[in-house]
């Protein structure tokens, strides 16, 4: 799935990653648009102010518990039916749940809507799996795995901004929506209607242009892609765009398109040849690979990374859930009766949904900058695991510092200080989640189990996402009633400290990864492996056709008497061997008597060797 020119570095499959990002964009917009108006929405159901944090936490817990119960099912469905149909189904159901949430008129209905949204949302793990299948090269993983969090960050810019701006439109924008009976009856429906339009855009883009990445489903007929190609051709014809001339057969140094290189040399009857060789491939669907076992999924490294990811999700989501409630809580003037430092004090910022949305929007812009420009080079320089450890140390400090902003009485200084803390947290969160995902992905022993592993990751971390907001909401309510606003934040500091323990025992999977494929001897006279190409240096007239072998024949040419003869290399002959399909070749060269070792395909070795066009002379 990664482009590579001969002698050049591998390239990201930018087009497919962009399409996947468009499909993903609506989800973070819909989820983060809730933050600015959630306290007011809970209050509109008749809940007292002191209990708002509790019920806000319960709505988030309902979402995460439902996600926990269904995430593995979504992951296994993607392994069986394909990534693309599963993602599109999840987007459609999430859009429906978004509309139900926006039109909720009571607390039970809101909780049911959030539960339905969580049960329908299994796309997080599946999209991670698709990225891993598109980009197996380890040197590209920091940038590739930062793309989807970048999409989340972009969504966190637009979501809170229009969530705060368009909530209660009949009241806040009376000149435009004052006479609209629907928006008067459902004051929080408009942000969700806008999010639904983005869902429709993502679903349409996915149907027409997103390619399947599951090995056993890639060669099945995709009517959506066919329609997308016809529409693209029609648009090009309307704008009088000249069609590109078909490319002639070229030597192996020709560039591959993003689907030309296989992720793994086939380990079963399921092939992985590129779409350019469809004329050679059987037209019927490939038999499914063996179902992943729990022993394969839960290795020591994957268990450590699952624990670390679960604790990260627990305290990070709980903090984000509490922040708008803390900002909405009325200010309290410190005096001798209500304040006894360092622990007893209360109050918040007293901000409305519009101002909260503005703060979250600025927070999203900062996160976007960090995600795209700071994280990839930093992770490459210092290593994914080292960055993850630094983030783990910073989380307890951030949690402890947050409640003390309530003591600042100047509103502008108070908000500026809070925004500074949010910026530091943005660094920590934006580094921590991609690092955790990369470590988890590379802990998988095979691409075959990656969908299931990510399904378990979403499911297990959903437990943390459910426990965190529920505990945080309960602790916030208890603390506000007794004058100790520090209670939930100190609790999160303790939890984040415990979550740092497994991170310290984590390791980066590299050359010690398991070899699931057998060693193949390179030095067998006359043997040409399927997917390899042979070029006689002294014969420039020999036509090279890249493609799968047919009956062991890589290429043939007409001899002078008209008969076809095979171009078969011999040991010691002056040839150049170009290896186009394996991933994870160890060491970077093939020495005398040495074998070629094929890794599990999750990433290249530390030498940075990957798929497509790599030359060995």
XYZ file of C-alpha atoms in Angstrom:
617
model
C 0.000 0.000 0.000
C 3.037 2.267 0.250
C 4.535 3.828 -2.841
C 8.243 3.358 -3.386
C 10.416 4.316 -6.289
C 13.514 2.260 -6.977
C 16.359 3.608 -4.898
C 14.048 6.158 -3.270
C 12.230 6.394 0.033
C 8.731 4.955 0.494
C 5.808 7.339 0.192
C 2.519 7.602 2.005
C -0.632 6.583 0.096
C -1.791 10.173 0.387
C -4.956 9.857 -1.684
C -6.444 6.968 0.295
C -5.417 8.483 3.634
C -7.130 11.726 2.623
C -10.306 9.854 1.675
C -10.211 7.987 4.988
C -9.746 11.305 6.789
C -12.847 12.746 5.087
C -14.840 9.706 6.220
C -13.528 10.136 9.758
C -13.990 13.909 10.051
C -17.685 13.957 10.976
C -17.257 11.805 14.085
C -14.976 14.136 16.081
C -17.048 17.117 14.978
C -20.227 15.502 16.298
C -18.634 14.322 19.544
C -16.797 17.547 20.439
C -19.701 19.816 19.487
C -21.437 18.469 22.607
C -18.879 19.879 25.082
C -19.869 23.580 25.094
C -23.608 23.042 25.544
C -23.661 19.812 27.565
C -24.034 21.529 31.001
C -26.886 23.712 29.704
C -28.517 20.724 28.020
C -28.459 18.748 31.277
C -29.902 21.769 33.114
C -32.681 22.062 30.511
C -33.894 18.611 31.586
C -34.629 20.000 35.071
C -31.415 18.822 36.768
C -30.058 20.982 39.612
C -26.745 22.743 38.996
C -24.929 20.781 41.690
C -25.891 17.488 40.002
C -25.035 18.520 36.437
C -21.509 17.056 36.622
C -22.859 13.693 37.801
C -25.351 13.330 34.969
C -22.928 14.659 32.378
C -20.544 11.926 33.470
C -23.310 9.344 33.238
C -24.112 10.277 29.645
C -20.453 9.787 28.709
C -20.340 6.538 30.676
C -23.385 5.253 28.781
C -21.638 5.974 25.479
C -18.428 4.225 26.512
C -20.102 1.187 28.076
C -22.067 0.559 24.894
C -18.869 0.975 22.890
C -17.179 -1.537 25.172
C -19.864 -4.137 24.533
C -19.803 -3.803 20.754
C -16.242 -2.797 19.773
C -14.957 -6.374 19.460
C -18.007 -7.288 17.393
C -17.252 -4.412 15.005
C -13.599 -5.483 14.821
C -14.462 -9.077 13.981
C -17.049 -7.896 11.466
C -14.349 -5.876 9.705
C -12.105 -8.971 9.611
C -14.922 -10.998 8.051
C -16.842 -8.612 5.802
C -14.134 -6.068 5.044
C -13.033 -2.728 6.459
C -14.912 -0.484 4.035
C -18.488 -1.783 4.504
C -18.035 -1.907 8.273
C -16.781 1.691 8.447
C -19.598 2.974 6.238
C -22.218 1.136 8.288
C -20.800 2.633 11.482
C -20.886 6.139 10.000
C -24.526 5.755 8.977
C -25.647 4.533 12.394
C -23.625 7.209 14.184
C -25.334 9.874 12.068
C -28.753 8.548 13.117
C -27.753 8.529 16.795
C -26.494 12.094 16.446
C -29.928 13.251 15.259
C -31.656 11.420 18.126
C -29.323 13.094 20.639
C -30.019 16.549 19.233
C -33.779 16.054 19.559
C -33.658 14.620 23.083
C -36.282 16.239 25.312
C -35.578 14.362 28.548
C -32.639 12.945 30.460
C -33.581 9.263 29.836
C -33.900 9.920 26.110
C -30.485 11.608 26.075
C -28.868 8.672 27.871
C -30.480 6.200 25.439
C -29.246 8.274 22.499
C -25.704 8.273 23.861
C -25.877 4.544 24.477
C -27.014 3.959 20.905
C -24.205 6.205 19.635
C -21.615 4.223 21.572
C -22.940 0.888 20.372
C -22.804 2.043 16.760
C -19.343 3.538 16.984
C -16.691 0.908 16.303
C -14.830 2.836 13.643
C -11.925 3.980 15.819
C -10.205 0.601 15.872
C -11.130 -0.270 12.287
C -9.686 2.963 10.922
C -6.464 2.359 12.842
C -6.311 -1.068 11.250
C -6.799 0.434 7.788
C -3.961 2.893 8.387
C -1.690 0.046 9.516
C -2.562 -1.946 6.392
C -1.966 1.056 4.158
C 1.339 2.016 5.808
C 3.431 -0.921 7.080
C 6.715 1.037 6.878
C 7.949 1.883 10.374
C 9.668 5.097 9.280
C 6.323 6.360 7.951
C 4.231 5.330 10.943
C 4.646 8.486 13.086
C 3.283 10.634 10.265
C 0.659 8.111 9.117
C -0.672 7.422 12.602
C -0.761 11.140 13.370
C -3.165 11.791 10.491
C -6.292 10.432 12.165
C -5.554 12.219 15.464
C -4.971 15.297 13.315
C -8.451 14.791 11.882
C -9.748 14.568 15.446
C -7.922 17.799 16.253
C -9.435 19.530 13.225
C -12.833 18.235 14.293
C -12.204 19.590 17.775
C -11.739 23.018 16.188
C -15.003 23.076 14.252
C -17.095 20.982 16.640
C -16.971 23.171 19.760
C -17.128 26.368 17.696
C -20.441 25.641 15.981
C -21.640 23.583 18.949
C -21.412 26.647 21.172
C -22.522 29.065 18.449
C -25.584 27.188 17.159
C -26.850 25.757 20.465
C -30.179 27.350 21.468
C -30.340 29.311 18.184
C -33.862 30.660 18.758
C -32.585 32.324 21.934
C -29.054 33.325 20.871
C -29.809 34.207 17.217
C -33.419 35.457 17.314
C -33.186 37.398 14.037
C -32.409 34.190 12.125
C -34.155 31.459 14.089
C -36.478 33.228 16.515
C -39.639 32.139 14.699
C -38.526 28.577 13.979
C -40.821 26.288 15.980
C -38.647 23.204 15.455
C -35.497 24.850 16.829
C -37.507 26.394 19.662
C -38.772 22.947 20.661
C -35.357 21.285 20.168
C -32.789 23.963 21.090
C -29.784 21.650 20.670
C -30.758 20.073 17.346
C -29.041 22.525 14.962
C -25.409 21.548 15.771
C -26.342 17.911 15.224
C -28.102 18.669 11.927
C -24.910 20.331 10.694
C -22.886 17.312 11.836
C -25.271 15.035 9.911
C -24.465 16.892 6.695
C -20.779 16.142 7.322
C -21.653 12.482 7.929
C -23.436 12.337 4.569
C -20.374 13.834 2.886
C -18.097 11.258 4.501
C -20.378 8.338 3.653
C -20.676 9.427 0.027
C -16.920 9.913 -0.322
C -16.253 6.515 1.223
C -18.686 4.694 -1.051
C -17.253 6.244 -4.211
C -13.522 6.431 -3.541
C -12.389 4.450 -0.470
C -10.569 1.213 -1.310
C -10.780 -1.974 0.698
C -7.570 -2.784 2.624
C -8.398 -6.257 3.949
C -6.229 -8.711 2.033
C -8.949 -11.284 1.397
C -11.473 -8.710 0.150
C -9.350 -6.391 -1.976
C -10.095 -8.125 -5.273
C -13.844 -8.350 -4.904
C -15.963 -6.218 -7.198
C -16.666 -2.821 -5.634
C -19.617 -1.155 -7.348
C -19.090 2.042 -5.364
C -15.541 2.434 -6.682
C -16.730 1.670 -10.205
C -19.366 4.381 -9.924
C -16.781 6.757 -8.511
C -14.508 6.167 -11.492
C -17.369 6.837 -13.899
C -18.291 10.049 -12.095
C -14.658 11.158 -12.095
C -14.402 10.483 -15.815
C -17.645 12.397 -16.422
C -16.383 15.394 -14.441
C -13.101 15.308 -16.350
C -14.999 15.197 -19.618
C -17.153 18.161 -18.580
C -14.074 20.218 -17.845
C -12.357 18.995 -21.007
C -9.568 17.316 -19.104
C -7.465 15.187 -21.377
C -7.064 11.609 -20.304
C -3.632 10.367 -19.533
C -2.123 8.037 -22.088
C -1.896 4.486 -20.790
C 1.521 3.802 -19.404
C 3.634 1.275 -21.370
C 5.283 -1.639 -19.702
C 8.370 -0.426 -17.920
C 11.240 -1.858 -16.025
C 10.903 -2.571 -12.339
C 12.165 0.904 -11.515
C 8.790 2.280 -12.541
C 6.815 3.831 -9.716
C 4.131 1.745 -8.086
C 0.737 3.071 -7.314
C -0.424 2.852 -3.736
C -2.052 -0.547 -4.135
C 0.741 -2.123 -6.164
C 2.846 -3.548 -3.348
C 1.425 -6.288 -1.216
C 1.423 -6.034 2.548
C 2.563 -9.598 3.031
C 3.778 -12.361 0.838
C 0.741 -14.670 0.894
C 0.751 -17.111 3.779
C -2.276 -19.020 2.561
C -4.271 -19.431 -0.583
C -5.362 -15.845 -0.188
C -3.193 -13.833 -2.534
C -2.189 -10.244 -2.186
C -1.288 -9.170 -5.706
C -2.014 -5.629 -6.734
C -4.963 -4.399 -8.675
C -2.755 -3.900 -11.730
C -2.559 -7.674 -12.099
C -6.259 -8.347 -11.862
C -6.191 -10.042 -15.259
C -4.057 -12.789 -13.749
C -5.934 -13.044 -10.466
C -8.871 -15.385 -9.949
C -12.166 -13.560 -10.054
C -13.817 -15.411 -7.206
C -13.363 -14.243 -3.634
C -10.441 -15.506 -1.589
C -11.093 -17.993 1.243
C -10.995 -16.336 4.675
C -7.874 -16.604 6.794
C -7.985 -18.613 10.040
C -9.750 -16.834 12.857
C -7.316 -15.135 15.278
C -6.857 -16.913 18.596
C -6.669 -15.192 21.971
C -3.071 -16.384 22.373
C -2.134 -14.533 19.188
C -3.999 -11.389 20.215
C -2.938 -11.134 23.867
C 0.836 -11.338 23.826
C 2.845 -9.846 26.698
C 3.596 -6.671 24.749
C 0.038 -6.198 23.527
C -1.333 -6.651 27.073
C 1.056 -3.987 28.426
C 0.053 -1.584 25.674
C -3.648 -2.298 26.200
C -3.335 -1.493 29.912
C -1.433 1.717 29.209
C -3.943 2.763 26.557
C -6.895 2.048 28.860
C -5.505 4.205 31.684
C -4.697 6.944 29.188
C -8.254 6.901 27.860
C -9.667 6.879 31.403
C -8.004 10.028 32.743
C -7.799 11.941 29.431
C -11.505 11.547 28.630
C -12.508 12.257 32.229
C -10.484 15.483 32.183
C -12.071 16.612 28.910
C -15.522 15.795 30.268
C -14.990 17.790 33.456
C -13.387 20.827 31.847
C -16.537 22.442 30.328
C -18.431 21.779 33.575
C -15.619 23.405 35.565
C -15.643 26.377 33.179
C -19.448 26.680 33.490
C -19.485 26.511 37.314
C -20.057 29.986 38.851
C -17.097 31.814 40.325
C -16.658 31.950 44.080
C -14.907 34.768 45.923
C -12.392 33.256 48.348
C -12.785 34.189 52.024
C -11.999 32.734 55.422
C -15.183 30.672 55.544
C -15.037 28.958 52.151
C -11.282 28.792 51.507
C -8.589 26.989 53.476
C -5.553 26.469 51.277
C -4.076 24.329 49.944
C -7.065 22.002 49.492
C -10.346 23.605 50.520
C -11.733 26.042 47.956
C -14.405 25.876 45.292
C -15.889 27.684 42.306
C -15.214 27.823 38.608
C -15.214 30.355 35.776
C -18.918 31.096 35.231
C -18.649 30.941 31.407
C -21.487 30.354 28.949
C -21.566 27.885 26.075
C -20.381 30.453 23.507
C -17.247 31.418 25.454
C -16.501 27.775 26.261
C -16.784 26.982 22.558
C -14.307 29.766 21.751
C -11.763 28.388 24.228
C -12.119 24.872 22.847
C -11.762 26.167 19.292
C -8.482 27.930 20.147
C -7.436 24.744 21.946
C -8.127 22.821 18.742
C -6.014 25.187 16.614
C -3.064 24.706 18.949
C -3.573 20.955 18.834
C -3.643 21.005 15.039
C -0.267 22.756 14.936
C 1.230 20.283 17.406
C -0.233 17.270 15.651
C 0.961 18.088 12.179
C 4.230 19.974 12.672
C 5.618 19.048 16.077
C 4.736 15.419 16.755
C 6.132 13.590 13.662
C 9.697 15.010 13.732
C 9.865 14.784 17.527
C 8.745 11.150 17.537
C 11.280 10.299 14.825
C 14.113 11.998 16.714
C 13.470 10.791 20.263
C 11.469 7.640 19.626
C 7.826 6.813 20.175
C 8.319 5.156 23.557
C 10.419 7.999 24.998
C 7.786 10.533 23.973
C 5.093 8.371 25.569
C 7.026 8.239 28.852
C 7.436 12.022 28.944
C 3.696 12.454 28.446
C 2.971 9.998 31.263
C 5.023 12.145 33.670
C 3.266 15.372 32.668
C -0.343 14.233 33.165
C -0.361 14.230 37.011
C 1.160 17.739 37.054
C -1.516 19.046 34.683
C -4.326 17.547 36.759
C -3.017 18.994 40.020
C -2.537 22.494 38.566
C -5.986 22.800 36.932
C -8.313 23.450 39.937
C -6.113 26.221 41.340
C -7.102 28.455 38.428
C -10.417 28.928 40.293
C -8.550 31.091 42.827
C -7.698 33.735 40.207
C -10.262 36.534 40.421
C -9.376 38.468 37.268
C -11.467 36.867 34.522
C -9.063 37.531 31.635
C -6.027 36.332 33.596
C -7.978 33.319 34.779
C -8.918 32.294 31.238
C -5.385 32.957 29.946
C -3.928 30.745 32.680
C -6.438 28.018 31.949
C -5.643 28.200 28.248
C -1.933 27.808 29.048
C -2.692 24.624 30.998
C -4.893 23.406 28.136
C -2.007 24.005 25.711
C 0.367 21.902 27.822
C -2.270 19.185 28.035
C -2.675 19.400 24.266
C 1.012 18.554 23.852
C 0.703 15.616 26.242
C -2.504 14.162 24.783
C -1.567 14.643 21.130
C 1.754 12.908 21.705
C 0.396 10.184 23.981
C -2.459 8.782 21.891
C -0.567 8.303 18.585
C 2.424 6.891 20.469
C 0.180 4.450 22.286
C -1.511 3.427 19.041
C 1.811 2.893 17.253
C 3.156 0.764 20.100
C -0.055 -1.251 20.228
C -0.080 -1.788 16.462
C 3.535 -2.928 16.383
C 2.905 -5.337 19.240
C 0.568 -7.373 17.013
C 2.198 -10.540 15.707
C 0.462 -10.398 12.334
C -1.699 -8.143 10.198
C -4.223 -10.978 10.232
C -5.091 -10.286 13.878
C -4.800 -6.496 13.737
C -8.530 -5.854 13.265
C -9.375 -8.051 16.240
C -6.618 -6.507 18.378
C -7.846 -2.989 17.658
C -11.391 -4.125 18.385
C -10.264 -5.351 21.801
C -8.326 -2.102 22.286
C -11.442 -0.020 21.660
C -13.551 -2.316 23.820
C -11.163 -2.457 26.777
C -10.326 1.241 26.623
C -14.065 1.956 26.499
C -14.234 0.579 30.026
C -11.802 3.291 31.020
C -13.751 5.882 29.038
C -16.878 4.844 30.932
C -15.324 4.687 34.399
C -13.399 7.948 34.030
C -16.293 10.362 33.354
C -18.559 8.573 35.830
C -15.960 8.762 38.622
C -14.996 12.281 37.640
C -18.593 13.503 37.608
C -19.327 11.910 40.970
C -16.124 13.312 42.492
C -16.837 16.793 41.077
C -20.363 16.793 42.517
C -19.083 15.590 45.908
C -16.311 18.189 45.921
C -18.548 21.129 44.930
C -21.068 20.270 47.648
C -18.334 20.220 50.308
C -16.157 23.032 48.970
C -13.330 20.858 47.594
C -13.150 21.427 43.846
C -9.708 19.785 43.847
C -11.274 16.359 44.512
C -11.813 15.119 40.921
C -8.502 16.512 39.653
C -6.435 14.984 42.443
C -8.196 11.702 41.778
C -7.248 11.910 38.075
C -3.659 12.731 39.063
C -3.490 9.506 41.097
C -5.012 7.485 38.243
C -2.585 8.945 35.678
C 0.331 8.122 37.995
C -0.809 4.495 38.187
C -1.213 4.467 34.402
C 2.430 5.500 33.978
C 3.666 2.260 35.594
C 3.022 -0.083 32.610
C 4.473 2.544 30.254
C 7.797 2.330 32.096
C 7.913 -1.443 31.471
C 6.939 -1.119 27.804
C 9.381 -1.751 24.957
C 9.369 -0.903 21.279
C 8.936 -3.928 19.017
C 11.697 -3.980 16.441
C 14.031 -6.729 15.365
C 12.882 -9.038 18.145
C 9.438 -9.419 16.604
C 8.244 -12.930 15.846
C 8.820 -14.280 12.383
C 5.563 -15.847 11.348
C 6.729 -16.700 7.853
C 9.368 -19.318 7.110
C 12.901 -18.491 6.009
C 13.246 -18.733 2.251
C 16.594 -19.744 0.804
C 17.788 -17.255 -1.797
C 20.629 -19.302 -3.196
C 18.800 -22.115 -4.913
C 19.998 -22.432 -8.477
C 17.424 -21.546 -11.040
C 14.720 -20.637 -8.494
C 12.738 -17.461 -9.038
C 10.313 -16.512 -6.314
C 6.892 -15.248 -7.262
C 6.895 -11.456 -7.237
C 10.632 -11.210 -7.988
C 11.914 -9.769 -11.233
C 15.141 -10.583 -13.058
C 16.979 -8.298 -15.433
C 19.990 -9.318 -17.484
C 22.272 -6.327 -17.368
C 23.955 -7.182 -20.639
C 20.699 -7.468 -22.557
C 19.007 -4.067 -22.777
C 16.469 -5.256 -25.309
C 14.813 -7.688 -22.951
C 11.260 -6.572 -22.224
C 10.340 -6.565 -18.545
C 6.785 -7.171 -17.449
C 6.112 -6.776 -13.722
C 3.537 -9.225 -12.505
C 2.822 -12.524 -10.859
C 4.441 -15.612 -12.225
C 2.398 -18.049 -14.256
C 3.492 -21.571 -13.561
C 6.850 -20.347 -12.329
C 7.560 -18.326 -15.494
C 8.602 -14.776 -14.768
C 9.060 -13.681 -18.352
C 9.852 -15.141 -21.722
C 11.069 -13.906 -25.052
C 11.064 -15.141 -28.574
C 14.242 -16.820 -29.669
C 15.650 -16.480 -33.148
C 13.886 -19.637 -34.351
C 10.498 -18.442 -33.087
C 10.327 -20.659 -29.993
C 9.779 -19.176 -26.532
C 12.602 -19.635 -24.024
C 12.651 -18.812 -20.326
C 15.011 -16.148 -18.998
C 16.267 -18.053 -15.934
C 19.196 -16.723 -13.926
C 22.115 -18.797 -12.796
C 24.210 -18.352 -9.699
C 27.119 -16.087 -10.393
C 25.638 -14.600 -13.532
C 25.609 -10.844 -13.820
C 22.027 -10.070 -12.929
C 20.160 -7.524 -10.907
C 17.436 -8.949 -8.680
C 14.624 -6.628 -7.741
C 12.463 -7.661 -4.787
C 9.048 -6.064 -5.004
C 6.747 -7.649 -2.470
C 8.195 -8.655 0.929
C 8.060 -6.441 3.995
C 10.512 -6.442 6.862
C 13.613 -7.736 5.072
C 16.270 -7.911 7.763
C 19.612 -6.198 7.457
C 19.236 -4.588 4.072
C 21.237 -7.066 1.969
C 21.351 -10.701 1.007
C 24.724 -12.230 1.793
C 26.327 -15.461 0.645
C 24.452 -18.418 1.921
C 22.043 -16.184 3.793
C 18.289 -16.529 3.801
C 15.644 -13.898 3.351
C 13.565 -13.518 6.481
C 10.077 -12.192 6.127
C 8.617 -10.418 9.129
C 4.962 -10.227 10.088
C 4.423 -7.235 7.831
C 3.422 -4.717 10.492
C 6.465 -2.573 9.865
C 9.816 -2.569 8.204
C 12.951 -3.527 10.068
C 15.166 -0.916 11.628
C 16.978 -0.564 8.310
C 13.851 1.015 6.849
C 13.373 -1.509 4.049
C 9.827 -1.784 2.812
C 7.599 -2.754 -0.034
C 8.057 -2.249 -3.709
C 11.019 -1.653 -5.973
C 13.851 -2.195 -3.504
C 16.925 -3.327 -5.439
C 19.448 -5.890 -4.346
C 22.431 -6.399 -6.632
